[in-house]
Short mmCIF file of C-alpha atoms in Angstrom, two decimals:
data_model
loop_
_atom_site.label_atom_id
_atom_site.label_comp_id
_atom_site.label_asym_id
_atom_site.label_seq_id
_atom_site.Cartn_x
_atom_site.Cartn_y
_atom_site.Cartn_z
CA UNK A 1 12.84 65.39 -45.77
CA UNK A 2 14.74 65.57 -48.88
CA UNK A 3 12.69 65.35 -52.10
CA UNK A 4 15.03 62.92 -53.31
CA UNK A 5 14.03 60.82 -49.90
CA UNK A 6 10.31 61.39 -50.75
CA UNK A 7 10.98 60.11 -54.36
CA UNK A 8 12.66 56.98 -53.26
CA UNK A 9 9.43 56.37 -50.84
CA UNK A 10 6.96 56.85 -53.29
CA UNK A 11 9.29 54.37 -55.60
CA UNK A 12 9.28 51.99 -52.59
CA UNK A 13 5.78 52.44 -52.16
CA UNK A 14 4.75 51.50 -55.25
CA UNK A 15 6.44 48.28 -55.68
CA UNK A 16 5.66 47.22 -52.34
CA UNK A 17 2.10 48.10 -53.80
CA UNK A 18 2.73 46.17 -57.02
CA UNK A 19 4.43 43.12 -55.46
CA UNK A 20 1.12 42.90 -53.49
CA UNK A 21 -1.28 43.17 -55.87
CA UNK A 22 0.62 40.47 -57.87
CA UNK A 23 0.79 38.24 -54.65
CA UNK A 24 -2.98 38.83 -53.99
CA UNK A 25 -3.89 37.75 -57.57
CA UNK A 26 -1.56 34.43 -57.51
CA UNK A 27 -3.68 34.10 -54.77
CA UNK A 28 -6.91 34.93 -56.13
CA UNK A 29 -5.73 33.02 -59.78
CA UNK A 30 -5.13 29.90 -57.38
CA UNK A 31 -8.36 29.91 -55.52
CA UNK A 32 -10.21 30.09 -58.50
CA UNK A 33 -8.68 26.78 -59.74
CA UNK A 34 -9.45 25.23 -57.18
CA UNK A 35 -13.05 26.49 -57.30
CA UNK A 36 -13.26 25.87 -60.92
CA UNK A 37 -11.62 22.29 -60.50
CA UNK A 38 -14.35 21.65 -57.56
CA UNK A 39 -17.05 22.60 -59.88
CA UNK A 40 -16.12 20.20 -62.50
CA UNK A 41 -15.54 17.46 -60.51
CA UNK A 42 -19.51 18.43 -59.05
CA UNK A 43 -20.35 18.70 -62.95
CA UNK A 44 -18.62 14.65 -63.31
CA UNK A 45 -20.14 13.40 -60.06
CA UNK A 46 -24.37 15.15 -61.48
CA UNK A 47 -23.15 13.80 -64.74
CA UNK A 48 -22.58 10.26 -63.77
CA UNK A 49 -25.81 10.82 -61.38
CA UNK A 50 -27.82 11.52 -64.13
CA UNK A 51 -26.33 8.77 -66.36
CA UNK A 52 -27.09 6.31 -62.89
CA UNK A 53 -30.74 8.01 -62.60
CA UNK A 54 -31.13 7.17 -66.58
CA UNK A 55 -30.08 3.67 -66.19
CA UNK A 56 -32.00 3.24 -63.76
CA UNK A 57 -35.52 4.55 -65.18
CA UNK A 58 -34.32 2.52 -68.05
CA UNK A 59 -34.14 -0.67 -66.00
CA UNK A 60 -37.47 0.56 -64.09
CA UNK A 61 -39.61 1.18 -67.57
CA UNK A 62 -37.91 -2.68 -68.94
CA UNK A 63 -39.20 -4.45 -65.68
CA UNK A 64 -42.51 -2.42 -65.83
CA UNK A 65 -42.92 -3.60 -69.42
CA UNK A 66 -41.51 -6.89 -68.10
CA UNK A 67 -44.17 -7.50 -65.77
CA UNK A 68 -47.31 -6.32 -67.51
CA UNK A 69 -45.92 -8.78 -70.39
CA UNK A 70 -45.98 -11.32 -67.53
CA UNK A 71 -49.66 -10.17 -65.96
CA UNK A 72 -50.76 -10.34 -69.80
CA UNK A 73 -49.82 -14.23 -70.18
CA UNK A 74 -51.01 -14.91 -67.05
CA UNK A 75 -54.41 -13.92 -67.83
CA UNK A 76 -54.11 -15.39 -71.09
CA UNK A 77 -52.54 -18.90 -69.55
CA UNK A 78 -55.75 -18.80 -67.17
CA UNK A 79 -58.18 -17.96 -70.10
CA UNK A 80 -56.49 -20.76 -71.78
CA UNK A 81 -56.81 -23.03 -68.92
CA UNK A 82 -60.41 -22.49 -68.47
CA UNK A 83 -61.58 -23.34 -72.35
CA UNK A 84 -59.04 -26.34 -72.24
CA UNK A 85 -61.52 -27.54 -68.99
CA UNK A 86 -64.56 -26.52 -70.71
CA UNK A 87 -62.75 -28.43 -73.68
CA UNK A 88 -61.78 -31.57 -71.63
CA UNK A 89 -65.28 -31.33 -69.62
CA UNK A 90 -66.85 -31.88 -73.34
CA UNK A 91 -64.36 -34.25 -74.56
CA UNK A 92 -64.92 -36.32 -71.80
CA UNK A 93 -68.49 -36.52 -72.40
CA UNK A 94 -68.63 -37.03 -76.13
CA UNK A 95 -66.20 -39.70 -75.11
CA UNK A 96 -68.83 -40.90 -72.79
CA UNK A 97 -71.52 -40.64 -75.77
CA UNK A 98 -69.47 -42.53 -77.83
CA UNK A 99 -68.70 -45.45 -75.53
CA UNK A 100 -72.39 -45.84 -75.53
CA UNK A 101 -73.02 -45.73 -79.18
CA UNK A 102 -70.18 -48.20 -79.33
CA UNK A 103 -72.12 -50.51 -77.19
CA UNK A 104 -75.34 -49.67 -78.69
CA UNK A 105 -73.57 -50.95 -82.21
CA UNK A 106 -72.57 -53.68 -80.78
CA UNK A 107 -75.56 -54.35 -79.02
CA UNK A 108 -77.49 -53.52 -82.50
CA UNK A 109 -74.78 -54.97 -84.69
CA UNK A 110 -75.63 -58.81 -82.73
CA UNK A 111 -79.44 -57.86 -83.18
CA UNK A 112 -79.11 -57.32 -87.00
CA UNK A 113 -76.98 -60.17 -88.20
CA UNK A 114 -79.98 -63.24 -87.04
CA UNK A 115 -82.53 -60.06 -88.55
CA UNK A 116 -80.53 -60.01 -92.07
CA UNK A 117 -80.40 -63.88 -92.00
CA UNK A 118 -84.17 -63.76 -91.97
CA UNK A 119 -84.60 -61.20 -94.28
CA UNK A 120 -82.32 -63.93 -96.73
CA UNK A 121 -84.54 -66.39 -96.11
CA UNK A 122 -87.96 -64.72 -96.68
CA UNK A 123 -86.36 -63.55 -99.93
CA UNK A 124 -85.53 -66.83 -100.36
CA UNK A 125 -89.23 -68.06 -99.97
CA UNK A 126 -90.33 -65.51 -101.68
CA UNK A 127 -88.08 -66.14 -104.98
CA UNK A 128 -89.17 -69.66 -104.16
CA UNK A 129 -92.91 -69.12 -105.01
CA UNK A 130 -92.37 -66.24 -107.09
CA UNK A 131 -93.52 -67.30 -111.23
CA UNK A 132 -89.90 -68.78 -112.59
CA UNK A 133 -88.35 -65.81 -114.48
CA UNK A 134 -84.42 -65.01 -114.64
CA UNK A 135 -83.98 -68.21 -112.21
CA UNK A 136 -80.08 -68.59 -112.81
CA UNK A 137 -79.64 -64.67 -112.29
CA UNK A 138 -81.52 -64.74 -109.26
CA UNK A 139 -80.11 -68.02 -107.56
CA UNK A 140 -77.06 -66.94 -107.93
CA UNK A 141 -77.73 -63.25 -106.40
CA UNK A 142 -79.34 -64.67 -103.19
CA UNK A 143 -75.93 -67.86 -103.10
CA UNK A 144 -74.02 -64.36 -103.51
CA UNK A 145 -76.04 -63.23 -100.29
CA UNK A 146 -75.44 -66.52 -98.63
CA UNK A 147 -71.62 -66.15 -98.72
CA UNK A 148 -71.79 -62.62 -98.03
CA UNK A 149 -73.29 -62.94 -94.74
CA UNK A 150 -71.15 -65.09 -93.23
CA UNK A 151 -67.81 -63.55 -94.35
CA UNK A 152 -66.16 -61.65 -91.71
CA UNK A 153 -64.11 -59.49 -93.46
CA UNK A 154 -67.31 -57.14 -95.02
CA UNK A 155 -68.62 -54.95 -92.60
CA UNK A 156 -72.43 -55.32 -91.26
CA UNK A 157 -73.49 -52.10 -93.32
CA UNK A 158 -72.34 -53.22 -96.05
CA UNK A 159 -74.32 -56.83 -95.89
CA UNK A 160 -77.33 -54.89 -94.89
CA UNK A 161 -77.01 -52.54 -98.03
CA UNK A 162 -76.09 -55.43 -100.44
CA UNK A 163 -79.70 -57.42 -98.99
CA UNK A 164 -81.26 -54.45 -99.26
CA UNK A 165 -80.01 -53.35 -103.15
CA UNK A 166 -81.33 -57.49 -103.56
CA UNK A 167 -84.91 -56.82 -101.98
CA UNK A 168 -85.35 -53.24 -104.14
CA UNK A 169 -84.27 -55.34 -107.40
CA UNK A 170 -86.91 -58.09 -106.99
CA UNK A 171 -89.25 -54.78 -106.07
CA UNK A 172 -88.41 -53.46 -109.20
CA UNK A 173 -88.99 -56.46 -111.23
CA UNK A 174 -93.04 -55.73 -110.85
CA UNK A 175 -93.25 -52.94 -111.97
CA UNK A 176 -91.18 -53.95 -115.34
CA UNK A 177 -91.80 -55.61 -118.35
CA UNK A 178 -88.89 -58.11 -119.98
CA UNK A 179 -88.72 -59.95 -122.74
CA UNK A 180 -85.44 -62.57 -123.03
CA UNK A 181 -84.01 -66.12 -124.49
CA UNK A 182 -83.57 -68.74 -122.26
CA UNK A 183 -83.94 -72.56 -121.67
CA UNK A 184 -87.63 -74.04 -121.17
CA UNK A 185 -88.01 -77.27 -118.69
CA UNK A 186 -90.94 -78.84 -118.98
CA UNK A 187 -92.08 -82.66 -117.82
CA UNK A 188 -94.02 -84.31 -120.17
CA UNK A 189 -95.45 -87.88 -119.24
CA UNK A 190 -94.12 -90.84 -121.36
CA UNK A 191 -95.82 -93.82 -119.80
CA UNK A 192 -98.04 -92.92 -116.81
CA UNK A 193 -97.96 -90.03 -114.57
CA UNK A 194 -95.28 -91.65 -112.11
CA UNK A 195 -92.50 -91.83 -114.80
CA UNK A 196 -91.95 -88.04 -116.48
CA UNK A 197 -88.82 -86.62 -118.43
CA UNK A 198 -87.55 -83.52 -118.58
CA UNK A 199 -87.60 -82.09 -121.71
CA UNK A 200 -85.68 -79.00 -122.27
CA UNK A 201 -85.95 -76.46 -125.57
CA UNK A 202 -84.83 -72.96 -126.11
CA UNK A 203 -87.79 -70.57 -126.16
CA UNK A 204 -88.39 -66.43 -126.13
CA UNK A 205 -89.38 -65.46 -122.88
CA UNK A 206 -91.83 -62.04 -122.12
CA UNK A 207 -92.37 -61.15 -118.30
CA UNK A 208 -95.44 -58.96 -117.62
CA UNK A 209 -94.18 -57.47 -114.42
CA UNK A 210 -95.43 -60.20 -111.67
CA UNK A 211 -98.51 -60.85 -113.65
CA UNK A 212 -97.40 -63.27 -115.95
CA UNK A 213 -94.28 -65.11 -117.49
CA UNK A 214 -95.08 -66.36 -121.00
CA UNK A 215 -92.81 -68.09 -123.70
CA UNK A 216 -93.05 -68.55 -127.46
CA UNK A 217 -91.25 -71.02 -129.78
CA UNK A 218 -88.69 -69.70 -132.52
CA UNK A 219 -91.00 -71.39 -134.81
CA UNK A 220 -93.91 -69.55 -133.09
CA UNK A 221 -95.18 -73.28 -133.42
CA UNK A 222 -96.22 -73.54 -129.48
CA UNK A 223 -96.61 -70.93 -126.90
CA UNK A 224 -97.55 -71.22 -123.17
CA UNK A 225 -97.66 -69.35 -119.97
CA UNK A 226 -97.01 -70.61 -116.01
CA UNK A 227 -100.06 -71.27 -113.86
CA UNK A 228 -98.38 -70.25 -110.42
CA UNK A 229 -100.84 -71.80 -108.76
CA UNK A 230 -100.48 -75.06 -110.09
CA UNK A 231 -96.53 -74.28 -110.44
CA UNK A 232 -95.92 -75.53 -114.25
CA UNK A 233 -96.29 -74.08 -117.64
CA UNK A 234 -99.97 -74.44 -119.40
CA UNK A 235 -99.97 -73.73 -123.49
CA UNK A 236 -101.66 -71.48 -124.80
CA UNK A 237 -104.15 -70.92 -127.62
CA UNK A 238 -102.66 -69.64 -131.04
CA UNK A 239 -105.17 -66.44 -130.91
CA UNK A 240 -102.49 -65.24 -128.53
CA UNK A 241 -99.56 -65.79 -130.76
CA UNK A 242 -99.65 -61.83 -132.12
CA UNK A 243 -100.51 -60.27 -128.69
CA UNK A 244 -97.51 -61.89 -127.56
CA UNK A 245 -95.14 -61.31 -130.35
CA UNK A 246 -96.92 -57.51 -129.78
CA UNK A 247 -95.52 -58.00 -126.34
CA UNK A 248 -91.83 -58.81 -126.68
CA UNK A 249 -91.29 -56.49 -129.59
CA UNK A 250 -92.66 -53.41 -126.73
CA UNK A 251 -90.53 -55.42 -124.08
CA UNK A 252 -87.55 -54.18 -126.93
CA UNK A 253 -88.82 -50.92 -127.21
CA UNK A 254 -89.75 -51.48 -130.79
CA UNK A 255 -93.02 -50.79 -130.92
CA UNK A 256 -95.13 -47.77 -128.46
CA UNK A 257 -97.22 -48.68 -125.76
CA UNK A 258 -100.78 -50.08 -126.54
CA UNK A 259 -103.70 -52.51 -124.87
CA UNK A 260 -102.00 -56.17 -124.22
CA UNK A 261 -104.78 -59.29 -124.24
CA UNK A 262 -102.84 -61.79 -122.63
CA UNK A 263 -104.45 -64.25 -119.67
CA UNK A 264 -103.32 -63.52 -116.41
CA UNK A 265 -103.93 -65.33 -112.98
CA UNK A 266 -107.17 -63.31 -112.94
CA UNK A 267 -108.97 -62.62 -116.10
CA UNK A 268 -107.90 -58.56 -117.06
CA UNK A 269 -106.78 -56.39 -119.59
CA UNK A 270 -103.26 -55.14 -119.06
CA UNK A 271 -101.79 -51.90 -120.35
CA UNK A 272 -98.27 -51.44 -120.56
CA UNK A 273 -96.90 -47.27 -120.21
CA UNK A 274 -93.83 -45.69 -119.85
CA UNK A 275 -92.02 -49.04 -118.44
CA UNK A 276 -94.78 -49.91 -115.76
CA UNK A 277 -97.79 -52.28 -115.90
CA UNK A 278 -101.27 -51.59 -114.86
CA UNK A 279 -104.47 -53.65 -115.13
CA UNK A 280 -107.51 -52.43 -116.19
#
C-alpha cells in the first residue's frame, strides 16, 4: 500500500471518527434535554405538591383553631346555661317570696285601715278630755286625719305616718311649755243656772305642759285656770298674777328658767328647764 493510500485512510478515518463523535453528542445533547426537561417538570409537579401540602396544613391549623373556638363556646354556652338555671331557680323563688309578701300586704294592709280608724278615734277621745289648749289647731289636724283616711288616692303608709306624726305632736305637747293669744269662752249665769250665755273675750294663754292651761286678761284685771275635772275655767287669786306673767315671759324665752308657783290638779311645785316640765 501506497503511502498516499494510507494517508487518504487515516483522512477517512478521522472524519468517520469526527462525524461520530458529533452524532454521539447530538445524541447525548438531546438526551440530556429530555432529562433536564423531565426534571423540571418533577421540580413543577413537588412544587405544586408542596404548595397543595401548604394549603392544606393551612386549612388543617384554620379548622383546628375553628373547632377549639367552637369547644370553647360550648363550654362557655353550658356554663352560661347552668347560672341562667341557678338564676331562674332563684328568680322563681323570690318571685314566690314576693307573691306572699304581696298577700301578706294585702292581708296586713285590710288589718291596718279598721286599726288606724281606731287609733283616730282614741286620739279623738283623748283630745276630747284633754285640758282645752290650741283647740282650733288641733280640730282641724284630727278633720285633716278624717279626710285623709278615707281618700283613696294616698297610700296606707302614708296615712299611717301622717296619724302617727299627729300622735308624736300631742306627745310632745307635755313635755312643752306655751304661752299664746286666743279667744276665752266662758258661761256665766244671767238668771238661774238653766239659762247661761256665752261670753267670749280675748285673753293671754300659758300651757304648763299637760299640767295646767291658765289665762290672764290684757288688763291683768282677772286671771283663771281650767279645772279638768270639772271641765270649765275657775279664777284665780291675784297672788298668782306675777308667777304667771313670770310664766309666759319664760314661755317667750325672755326670762331663764326658775321655780313656777302655780296650782295644778294636784297641789306641787313645778320647775320649768331647758323646754321640759317637771314637778317637784
Amino acid at each position: 500500500m501506497t503511502c498516499e493510500k494510507r494517508r487518504n485512510q487515516i483522512v477517512t478515518g478521522l472524519i468517520v471518527g469526527t462525524v461520530g463523535f458529533f452524532m454521539s453528542q447530538f445524541v447525548l445533547a438531546d438526551d440530556l434535554g429530555q432529562a433536564f426537561e423531565s426534571l423540571e417538570k418533577t421540580h413543577t409537579s413537588g412544587v405544586k405538591t408542596q404548595q397543595h401540602i401548604d394549603k392544606t396544613d393551612d386549612q388543617t391549623q384554620q379548622m383546628l383553631q375553628s373547632y377549639r373556638q367552637v369547644v370553647a363556646e360550648q363550654q362557655s354556652l353550658s356554663l352560661y346555661n347552668q347560672q341562667l338555671t341557678l338564676l331562674t331557680d332563684s328568680q322563681q323563688q323570690k318571685i314566690s317570696e314576693l307573691s306572699d309578701q304581696i298577700e301578706s300586704i294585702e292581708e296586713t294592709q285590710r288589718s291596718i285601715l279598721p286599726l288606724m280608724q281606731q287609733m283616730l278615734q282614741g286620739l279623738k277621745q283623748f283630745v276630747a278630755m284633754d285640758i282645752p289648749f290650741l283647740t282650733t289647731e288641733r280640730k282641724a289636724r284630727l278633720d285633716k286625719l278624717d279626710q285623709l283616711l278615707v281618700n283613696s288616692e294616698v297610700s296606707v303608709a302614708e296615712k299611717y305616718r301622717q296619724l302617727l306624726e299627729a300622735f308624736q305632736i300631742e306627745i310632745e305637747y307635755g313635755n312643752t311649755i306655751e304661752a299664746y293669744e286666743g279667744p276665752l269662752v266662758t258661761n256665766k249665769n244671767q238668771s238661774g243656772p238653766k239659762e247661761k250665755s256665752e261670753d267670749v273675750q280675748w285673753v293671754q294663754f300659758f300651757r304648763l305642759g299637760r299640767l295646767g292651761l291658765y289665762y290672764i286678761t290684757p288688763d291683768g284685771s282677772e286671771l283663771g285656770m281650767w279645772n279638768n275635772q270639772q271641765r270649765h275655767w275657775q279664777p284665780l287669786d291675784q297672788q298668782y298674777l306675777s308667777e304667771l306673767q313670770h310664766a309666759i315671759r319664760l314661755a317667750h324665752q325672755q326670762q331663764a328658767p326658775q321655780l313656777l308657783s302655780l296650782p295644778v290638779s294636784t297641789p306641787t311645785h313645778v320647775t320649768y328647764k331647758q323646754n321640759a316640765v317637771s314637778t317637784q
